[in-house]
Short mmCIF file of N, CA and C and ligand atoms in Angstrom, two decimals:
data_model
loop_
_atom_site.label_atom_id
_atom_site.label_comp_id
_atom_site.label_asym_id
_atom_site.label_seq_id
_atom_site.Cartn_x
_atom_site.Cartn_y
_atom_site.Cartn_z
N MET A 1 42.11 16.38 11.55
CA MET A 1 41.66 17.04 12.51
C MET A 1 41.22 18.21 12.02
N THR A 2 39.57 18.96 12.51
CA THR A 2 39.20 19.79 12.14
C THR A 2 39.78 21.30 12.21
N GLU A 3 40.20 22.27 11.31
CA GLU A 3 40.67 23.77 12.49
C GLU A 3 39.70 24.40 13.06
N LEU A 4 39.39 24.99 13.61
CA LEU A 4 38.95 25.54 14.76
C LEU A 4 38.80 27.34 14.28
N LEU A 5 38.25 27.73 14.54
CA LEU A 5 38.00 29.07 14.57
C LEU A 5 37.37 29.88 15.71
N THR A 6 37.41 31.12 15.54
CA THR A 6 37.25 32.06 17.06
C THR A 6 35.81 32.99 16.79
N ILE A 7 34.77 33.12 17.60
CA ILE A 7 33.19 33.42 17.07
C ILE A 7 33.91 34.62 16.46
N GLY A 8 35.06 35.52 16.19
CA GLY A 8 35.30 36.96 15.35
C GLY A 8 35.57 36.24 14.18
N GLU A 9 35.91 34.95 13.39
CA GLU A 9 36.38 35.03 12.19
C GLU A 9 34.92 34.31 12.14
N ILE A 10 34.59 32.86 12.77
CA ILE A 10 33.54 32.77 12.12
C ILE A 10 32.49 34.10 11.91
N SER A 11 32.57 35.16 12.52
CA SER A 11 31.31 36.04 12.34
C SER A 11 31.65 36.74 10.83
N ARG A 12 33.33 37.22 10.97
CA ARG A 12 33.57 37.92 10.06
C ARG A 12 33.25 37.15 8.38
N ARG A 13 33.41 36.09 8.67
CA ARG A 13 33.24 35.12 7.84
C ARG A 13 31.88 34.80 6.88
N SER A 14 31.16 34.63 8.06
CA SER A 14 29.59 33.95 7.52
C SER A 14 29.05 35.24 7.33
N GLY A 15 29.36 36.85 8.11
CA GLY A 15 28.36 37.98 8.02
C GLY A 15 27.55 37.83 8.94
N VAL A 16 27.21 36.94 10.15
CA VAL A 16 26.56 37.02 10.79
C VAL A 16 27.06 37.31 11.89
N ALA A 17 26.26 38.38 13.25
CA ALA A 17 27.08 39.04 14.09
C ALA A 17 27.23 38.20 14.89
N ALA A 18 28.38 38.55 16.27
CA ALA A 18 28.52 37.60 17.41
C ALA A 18 27.19 37.40 18.10
N SER A 19 26.55 38.21 18.48
CA SER A 19 25.73 37.85 19.50
C SER A 19 24.47 37.26 18.85
N ALA A 20 24.45 36.95 17.20
CA ALA A 20 23.75 36.36 16.76
C ALA A 20 24.03 34.85 16.66
N LEU A 21 25.09 34.56 16.76
CA LEU A 21 26.29 33.58 16.27
C LEU A 21 25.54 33.12 18.08
N ARG A 22 26.02 33.18 19.18
CA ARG A 22 26.00 32.90 20.30
C ARG A 22 24.26 32.53 20.74
N PHE A 23 23.48 33.59 19.89
CA PHE A 23 21.99 33.09 19.63
C PHE A 23 21.90 31.31 19.30
N TYR A 24 22.26 31.53 18.10
CA TYR A 24 22.44 29.97 17.50
C TYR A 24 22.54 28.94 18.68
N GLU A 25 23.93 28.87 19.04
CA GLU A 25 24.10 28.06 19.85
C GLU A 25 23.41 27.63 21.19
N GLU A 26 22.99 29.30 21.88
CA GLU A 26 21.95 28.75 22.70
C GLU A 26 21.00 27.90 22.44
N LYS A 27 20.42 28.75 21.37
CA LYS A 27 18.71 27.59 20.67
C LYS A 27 19.64 25.78 19.96
N GLY A 28 20.68 25.65 20.36
CA GLY A 28 21.26 24.09 19.64
C GLY A 28 21.06 24.32 18.23
N LEU A 29 21.99 25.30 17.50
CA LEU A 29 21.92 24.95 15.77
C LEU A 29 22.71 25.19 15.59
N ILE A 30 23.81 25.54 16.85
CA ILE A 30 25.45 25.04 16.14
C ILE A 30 26.28 25.44 17.88
N THR A 31 27.03 24.29 17.37
CA THR A 31 28.31 23.92 18.66
C THR A 31 29.41 24.54 18.80
N SER A 32 29.85 24.44 19.44
CA SER A 32 31.22 24.82 19.48
C SER A 32 31.99 24.81 21.04
N GLU A 33 33.82 24.28 20.62
CA GLU A 33 33.89 23.50 21.82
C GLU A 33 34.87 24.57 22.44
N ARG A 34 35.37 24.41 23.96
CA ARG A 34 35.70 25.46 24.58
C ARG A 34 37.10 25.23 24.82
N ALA A 35 38.15 27.23 24.43
CA ALA A 35 39.33 26.31 24.56
C ALA A 35 39.46 26.77 25.98
N GLY A 36 41.15 26.65 26.10
CA GLY A 36 41.35 26.27 27.50
C GLY A 36 41.24 27.77 28.52
N THR A 37 41.03 28.57 27.94
CA THR A 37 40.77 29.94 28.12
C THR A 37 39.41 30.23 28.47
N GLY A 38 38.22 29.00 28.16
CA GLY A 38 36.90 29.57 28.13
C GLY A 38 35.94 29.83 27.09
N HIS A 39 37.06 30.43 25.96
CA HIS A 39 36.63 31.13 24.64
C HIS A 39 35.72 29.63 23.29
N ARG A 40 35.00 30.17 22.67
CA ARG A 40 34.60 29.66 21.78
C ARG A 40 35.01 29.34 20.67
N ARG A 41 35.27 27.97 20.51
CA ARG A 41 35.79 27.47 19.16
C ARG A 41 34.86 27.02 18.11
N TYR A 42 34.59 27.03 17.04
CA TYR A 42 34.30 26.74 16.48
C TYR A 42 34.75 25.86 15.47
N PRO A 43 34.37 24.93 15.21
CA PRO A 43 34.87 23.79 13.97
C PRO A 43 34.72 24.39 12.61
N ARG A 44 35.72 24.26 11.34
CA ARG A 44 34.84 25.36 10.05
C ARG A 44 33.94 25.43 9.39
N PRO A 45 33.29 23.50 9.57
CA PRO A 45 32.46 23.33 9.01
C PRO A 45 30.90 23.95 9.58
N VAL A 46 31.51 24.94 10.54
CA VAL A 46 29.78 25.28 11.27
C VAL A 46 29.90 26.47 10.41
N LEU A 47 30.46 27.01 10.03
CA LEU A 47 30.16 27.89 8.36
C LEU A 47 29.14 27.38 7.47
N ARG A 48 28.93 26.12 6.88
CA ARG A 48 28.41 26.16 6.41
C ARG A 48 26.62 25.81 6.84
N ARG A 49 26.86 25.83 8.50
CA ARG A 49 25.28 25.48 9.16
C ARG A 49 24.91 26.55 9.01
N ILE A 50 25.95 27.27 9.45
CA ILE A 50 25.07 29.31 9.91
C ILE A 50 24.50 29.51 8.46
N ALA A 51 25.33 29.25 7.21
CA ALA A 51 24.76 29.94 5.45
C ALA A 51 22.89 29.00 5.71
N PHE A 52 23.23 27.52 5.97
CA PHE A 52 21.74 27.33 6.05
C PHE A 52 20.69 27.94 7.09
N ILE A 53 21.16 28.10 7.75
CA ILE A 53 20.65 28.57 9.03
C ILE A 53 20.21 29.99 8.28
N VAL A 54 20.41 30.73 7.96
CA VAL A 54 20.44 32.76 7.50
C VAL A 54 19.73 32.30 6.34
N PHE A 55 19.71 31.12 5.04
CA PHE A 55 19.39 31.01 4.01
C PHE A 55 17.47 30.17 4.62
N ALA A 56 17.91 29.63 5.51
CA ALA A 56 16.07 28.63 5.79
C ALA A 56 15.33 30.14 6.69
N GLN A 57 16.10 31.18 7.45
CA GLN A 57 15.28 31.80 7.94
C GLN A 57 15.22 32.76 6.45
N ARG A 58 15.27 33.25 5.58
CA ARG A 58 15.30 34.06 4.32
C ARG A 58 13.82 33.24 4.16
N ILE A 59 13.46 32.20 4.30
CA ILE A 59 12.97 31.14 3.10
C ILE A 59 11.63 31.17 4.37
N GLY A 60 11.86 31.70 5.61
CA GLY A 60 11.12 31.56 6.50
C GLY A 60 10.30 30.89 7.10
N LEU A 61 11.56 29.73 7.29
CA LEU A 61 11.58 28.98 8.66
C LEU A 61 12.04 29.05 9.35
N THR A 62 11.09 28.81 10.80
CA THR A 62 10.76 29.16 12.31
C THR A 62 12.36 28.30 12.46
N LEU A 63 13.00 29.17 13.26
CA LEU A 63 13.78 28.04 14.44
C LEU A 63 13.71 27.07 14.77
N GLU A 64 12.29 27.14 15.62
CA GLU A 64 12.34 25.13 15.95
C GLU A 64 12.47 24.27 14.30
N GLU A 65 11.76 24.86 13.72
CA GLU A 65 12.03 23.91 11.91
C GLU A 65 13.59 24.08 11.94
N ILE A 66 14.40 24.84 11.88
CA ILE A 66 15.79 24.68 11.25
C ILE A 66 16.38 23.77 12.48
N GLY A 67 15.89 24.04 13.20
CA GLY A 67 16.27 23.36 14.38
C GLY A 67 16.45 21.51 13.88
N ASN A 68 14.56 21.41 13.97
CA ASN A 68 14.47 20.02 13.26
C ASN A 68 14.97 19.51 12.07
N GLU A 69 15.58 20.16 11.17
CA GLU A 69 16.51 20.04 9.76
C GLU A 69 17.33 19.90 10.29
N LEU A 70 18.20 21.13 11.16
CA LEU A 70 20.24 20.60 11.50
C LEU A 70 19.70 18.96 11.94
N ALA A 71 18.83 18.69 12.93
CA ALA A 71 18.96 17.19 13.70
C ALA A 71 18.95 16.29 12.77
N LYS A 72 18.73 16.61 11.06
CA LYS A 72 18.73 15.15 10.42
C LYS A 72 20.42 15.43 10.40
N LEU A 73 21.11 16.04 10.45
CA LEU A 73 22.68 15.63 10.38
C LEU A 73 23.50 14.92 11.13
N PRO A 74 24.23 14.25 10.56
CA PRO A 74 25.06 13.69 11.51
C PRO A 74 25.94 14.31 12.46
N PRO A 75 25.54 13.96 14.12
CA PRO A 75 26.52 15.04 15.03
C PRO A 75 27.73 15.05 15.11
N HIS A 76 28.28 13.58 14.54
CA HIS A 76 29.46 13.73 15.37
C HIS A 76 30.42 13.83 14.41
N ARG A 77 30.27 14.69 13.05
CA ARG A 77 30.94 14.40 11.70
C ARG A 77 30.90 15.85 10.89
N ALA A 78 31.28 16.00 9.96
CA ALA A 78 30.81 17.37 9.40
C ALA A 78 29.63 16.53 8.02
N PRO A 79 28.91 16.98 7.88
CA PRO A 79 27.77 16.11 6.86
C PRO A 79 28.69 16.62 5.05
N THR A 80 28.13 15.38 5.10
CA THR A 80 28.26 15.61 3.54
C THR A 80 27.54 16.14 2.47
N ARG A 81 27.79 16.06 1.38
CA ARG A 81 27.62 16.53 0.27
C ARG A 81 26.03 15.92 0.70
N ARG A 82 25.97 14.60 0.96
CA ARG A 82 24.72 13.49 0.67
C ARG A 82 23.93 14.05 1.49
N ASP A 83 24.64 14.13 2.83
CA ASP A 83 23.74 14.10 3.95
C ASP A 83 23.41 15.84 3.68
N TRP A 84 23.53 16.62 3.03
CA TRP A 84 22.88 18.13 2.91
C TRP A 84 21.65 17.75 1.52
N SER A 85 22.57 17.35 0.63
CA SER A 85 21.37 16.89 -0.04
C SER A 85 20.19 16.08 -0.19
N ARG A 86 19.97 14.98 1.21
CA ARG A 86 18.86 14.51 1.64
C ARG A 86 17.49 15.60 2.61
N LEU A 87 18.48 16.70 3.17
CA LEU A 87 18.02 17.64 3.51
C LEU A 87 16.86 18.42 2.56
N SER A 88 17.87 19.06 1.75
CA SER A 88 17.06 19.99 0.23
C SER A 88 15.95 18.84 -0.17
N SER A 89 15.91 17.97 -0.20
CA SER A 89 15.26 17.68 -1.09
C SER A 89 13.81 17.96 0.01
N THR A 90 13.54 18.06 0.88
CA THR A 90 12.55 18.42 1.22
C THR A 90 11.58 20.03 1.46
N TRP A 91 12.76 20.77 1.03
CA TRP A 91 13.15 21.57 0.51
C TRP A 91 12.00 22.41 -0.37
N THR A 92 12.20 21.68 -1.15
CA THR A 92 11.17 22.31 -2.89
C THR A 92 9.79 22.93 -2.58
N ALA A 93 9.15 22.13 -2.24
CA ALA A 93 8.40 22.80 -2.54
C ALA A 93 7.73 23.44 -1.61
N ARG A 94 8.89 23.62 -0.15
CA ARG A 94 8.51 25.16 0.51
C ARG A 94 9.00 26.63 0.12
N ILE A 95 10.50 25.88 -0.87
CA ILE A 95 10.80 27.24 -1.90
C ILE A 95 10.15 27.65 -2.64
N ASP A 96 9.24 26.74 -3.86
CA ASP A 96 8.17 26.97 -4.91
C ASP A 96 6.73 27.91 -3.98
N ARG A 97 6.83 27.43 -3.20
CA ARG A 97 5.53 28.32 -2.52
C ARG A 97 5.96 29.77 -1.82
N ARG A 98 7.41 29.97 -1.57
CA ARG A 98 7.47 30.78 -1.19
C ARG A 98 7.55 32.02 -2.74
N ILE A 99 8.63 31.40 -3.46
CA ILE A 99 8.85 31.92 -4.34
C ILE A 99 7.28 32.52 -5.28
N ALA A 100 6.28 31.34 -5.03
CA ALA A 100 4.50 32.35 -5.63
C ALA A 100 4.40 33.55 -4.93
N GLU A 101 4.54 33.23 -3.87
CA GLU A 101 4.20 34.53 -2.91
C GLU A 101 4.87 35.68 -3.03
N LEU A 102 6.13 35.97 -3.18
CA LEU A 102 7.01 36.80 -3.61
C LEU A 102 6.37 37.76 -5.18
N GLU A 103 5.90 36.17 -5.50
CA GLU A 103 5.86 36.67 -7.17
C GLU A 103 4.34 37.71 -6.71
N ARG A 104 3.57 37.28 -6.35
CA ARG A 104 2.51 37.76 -5.62
C ARG A 104 2.34 39.41 -4.86
N LEU A 105 3.02 39.22 -4.29
CA LEU A 105 4.07 40.62 -3.47
C LEU A 105 4.10 41.45 -4.38
N ARG A 106 4.97 41.21 -5.34
CA ARG A 106 5.74 42.33 -6.66
C ARG A 106 4.25 42.36 -6.89
N ALA A 107 3.54 41.78 -7.45
CA ALA A 107 2.33 42.24 -8.70
C ALA A 107 1.50 42.60 -8.14
N GLY A 108 1.21 42.32 -6.23
CA GLY A 108 -0.09 43.73 -5.47
C GLY A 108 0.62 44.61 -5.49
N LEU A 109 2.05 45.19 -5.21
CA LEU A 109 2.18 46.68 -5.27
C LEU A 109 1.56 47.47 -6.20
N THR A 110 1.16 47.45 -7.86
CA THR A 110 0.69 48.21 -8.15
C THR A 110 -0.99 47.66 -8.57
N GLU A 111 -1.24 45.97 -8.09
CA GLU A 111 -2.43 45.66 -8.56
C GLU A 111 -3.32 46.10 -7.40
N CYS A 112 -4.77 45.49 -7.19
CA CYS A 112 -5.24 45.51 -6.64
C CYS A 112 -5.44 44.06 -5.64
N ILE A 113 -5.38 44.17 -3.86
CA ILE A 113 -4.92 43.06 -3.23
C ILE A 113 -5.93 42.82 -2.49
N GLY A 114 -7.47 42.77 -3.04
CA GLY A 114 -8.22 43.09 -2.20
C GLY A 114 -8.31 43.34 -0.77
N CYS A 115 -7.82 43.90 -0.60
CA CYS A 115 -7.39 44.70 0.82
C CYS A 115 -8.86 45.00 1.77
N GLY A 116 -9.58 45.60 0.65
CA GLY A 116 -10.51 46.31 1.17
C GLY A 116 -10.38 47.76 1.28
N CYS A 117 -9.74 47.91 0.77
CA CYS A 117 -9.21 49.62 0.87
C CYS A 117 -10.31 49.99 0.24
N LEU A 118 -10.68 49.61 -1.25
CA LEU A 118 -11.17 50.37 -2.07
C LEU A 118 -10.50 51.96 -2.64
N SER A 119 -9.08 51.56 -2.44
CA SER A 119 -8.42 52.90 -3.24
C SER A 119 -7.96 52.78 -4.26
N LEU A 120 -7.90 51.86 -5.24
CA LEU A 120 -7.67 52.20 -6.11
C LEU A 120 -8.23 51.91 -7.68
N GLU A 121 -7.86 53.07 -8.56
CA GLU A 121 -9.23 52.41 -9.58
C GLU A 121 -9.83 51.14 -9.92
N ARG A 122 -8.52 49.97 -10.01
CA ARG A 122 -8.90 48.67 -10.02
C ARG A 122 -9.32 48.03 -9.43
N CYS A 123 -9.86 48.86 -8.13
CA CYS A 123 -9.83 47.46 -7.05
C CYS A 123 -12.02 47.26 -7.63
N GLN A 124 -11.97 48.70 -8.62
CA GLN A 124 -13.89 48.38 -8.51
C GLN A 124 -13.62 47.13 -9.69
N LEU A 125 -12.86 47.24 -10.21
CA LEU A 125 -13.01 45.69 -11.28
C LEU A 125 -12.72 44.33 -10.96
N SER A 126 -11.33 44.55 -10.33
CA SER A 126 -10.75 43.49 -9.18
C SER A 126 -11.88 43.05 -7.82
N ASN A 127 -12.42 43.82 -6.89
CA ASN A 127 -13.01 43.68 -5.54
C ASN A 127 -14.25 44.51 -5.55
N PRO A 128 -14.86 44.73 -6.54
CA PRO A 128 -16.57 45.56 -6.42
C PRO A 128 -17.46 45.27 -5.14
N GLY A 129 -17.19 46.16 -3.88
CA GLY A 129 -18.08 46.47 -3.43
C GLY A 129 -17.11 45.48 -1.97
N ASP A 130 -15.97 45.56 -1.75
CA ASP A 130 -15.17 44.87 -1.34
C ASP A 130 -15.47 43.34 -1.65
N TRP A 131 -15.71 42.43 -2.41
CA TRP A 131 -16.56 41.46 -2.70
C TRP A 131 -15.39 40.36 -1.93
N ALA A 132 -14.18 40.50 -1.77
CA ALA A 132 -12.61 39.80 -1.31
C ALA A 132 -13.32 39.55 0.05
N ALA A 133 -13.84 40.05 0.90
CA ALA A 133 -14.16 40.14 2.50
C ALA A 133 -14.79 39.15 2.44
N ARG A 134 -15.20 38.59 1.73
CA ARG A 134 -16.20 36.94 2.39
C ARG A 134 -14.91 36.47 1.54
N LEU A 135 -13.96 35.92 1.55
CA LEU A 135 -13.53 35.04 1.26
C LEU A 135 -11.86 34.87 2.45
N GLY A 136 -12.60 36.15 3.71
CA GLY A 136 -11.59 35.81 4.84
C GLY A 136 -11.16 37.21 4.84
N PRO A 137 -10.51 36.96 5.94
CA PRO A 137 -9.86 38.87 6.66
C PRO A 137 -8.38 38.86 5.78
N GLY A 138 -8.09 39.95 5.68
CA GLY A 138 -6.98 40.03 4.91
C GLY A 138 -6.46 40.73 3.73
N PRO A 139 -5.25 41.05 2.83
CA PRO A 139 -5.55 41.23 1.10
C PRO A 139 -5.45 39.55 0.80
N ARG A 140 -6.90 39.55 0.36
CA ARG A 140 -7.10 37.86 0.02
C ARG A 140 -6.11 37.68 -1.10
N TYR A 141 -6.33 39.22 -1.80
CA TYR A 141 -5.48 38.05 -3.17
C TYR A 141 -3.82 38.27 -2.93
N TRP A 142 -3.61 39.02 -1.87
CA TRP A 142 -1.86 38.68 -2.13
C TRP A 142 -1.93 37.43 -0.94
N VAL A 143 -2.76 37.82 -0.47
CA VAL A 143 -2.53 35.27 0.78
C VAL A 143 -2.77 34.47 -0.33
N ALA A 144 -3.86 34.42 -0.73
CA ALA A 144 -3.65 33.34 -1.87
C ALA A 144 -5.10 33.34 -3.00
N ASP A 145 -5.85 34.06 -2.28
CA ASP A 145 -7.38 33.85 -3.79
C ASP A 145 -7.13 34.53 -4.81
N ARG A 146 -7.50 34.63 -5.85
CA ARG A 146 -7.75 35.70 -7.21
C ARG A 146 -8.96 35.84 -7.26
N PRO A 147 -8.51 37.20 -7.75
CA PRO A 147 -10.39 38.17 -8.32
C PRO A 147 -10.71 37.21 -9.61
N ALA A 148 -12.24 37.23 -9.39
CA ALA A 148 -12.68 36.23 -10.31
C ALA A 148 -12.89 36.49 -11.49
S1 FES B 1 -5.80 47.63 -2.94
FE1 FES B 1 -7.02 47.46 -1.73
S2 FES B 1 -9.31 46.31 -2.15
FE2 FES B 1 -8.32 46.83 -3.84
#
């Protein structure tokens, strides 16, 4: 028999506000049972799903994408290590892309990002005459392209 926890207990343990938990439930990302009083009761393994949701949001997945990922887990039992492993195997490329983006973001704080401002001394070297504008809108060296 799986231990059931109140929304307050789940909120405290997960660090996620009760309102966000209700929102996740509305979106079908987590499910609860109703006690005789009508209050939500969550099986303890829901904590792992919540951790997954929070992490997935941090790496940029939309709630819809998260829902699609969670739908791959077995609906009527706590997921096993193998279930989670199958899920995470599709994430590696995404996480790698996110790491690369964050590294560009960090480097871009002091470097020319090809945004068209031409406000740093380095812009004259990296983006003379706003050459980056030919690559498309936005901060081109931040988004993807690198200076020639
Ligand atoms: S930082 Fe804006 S064009 Fe160089």
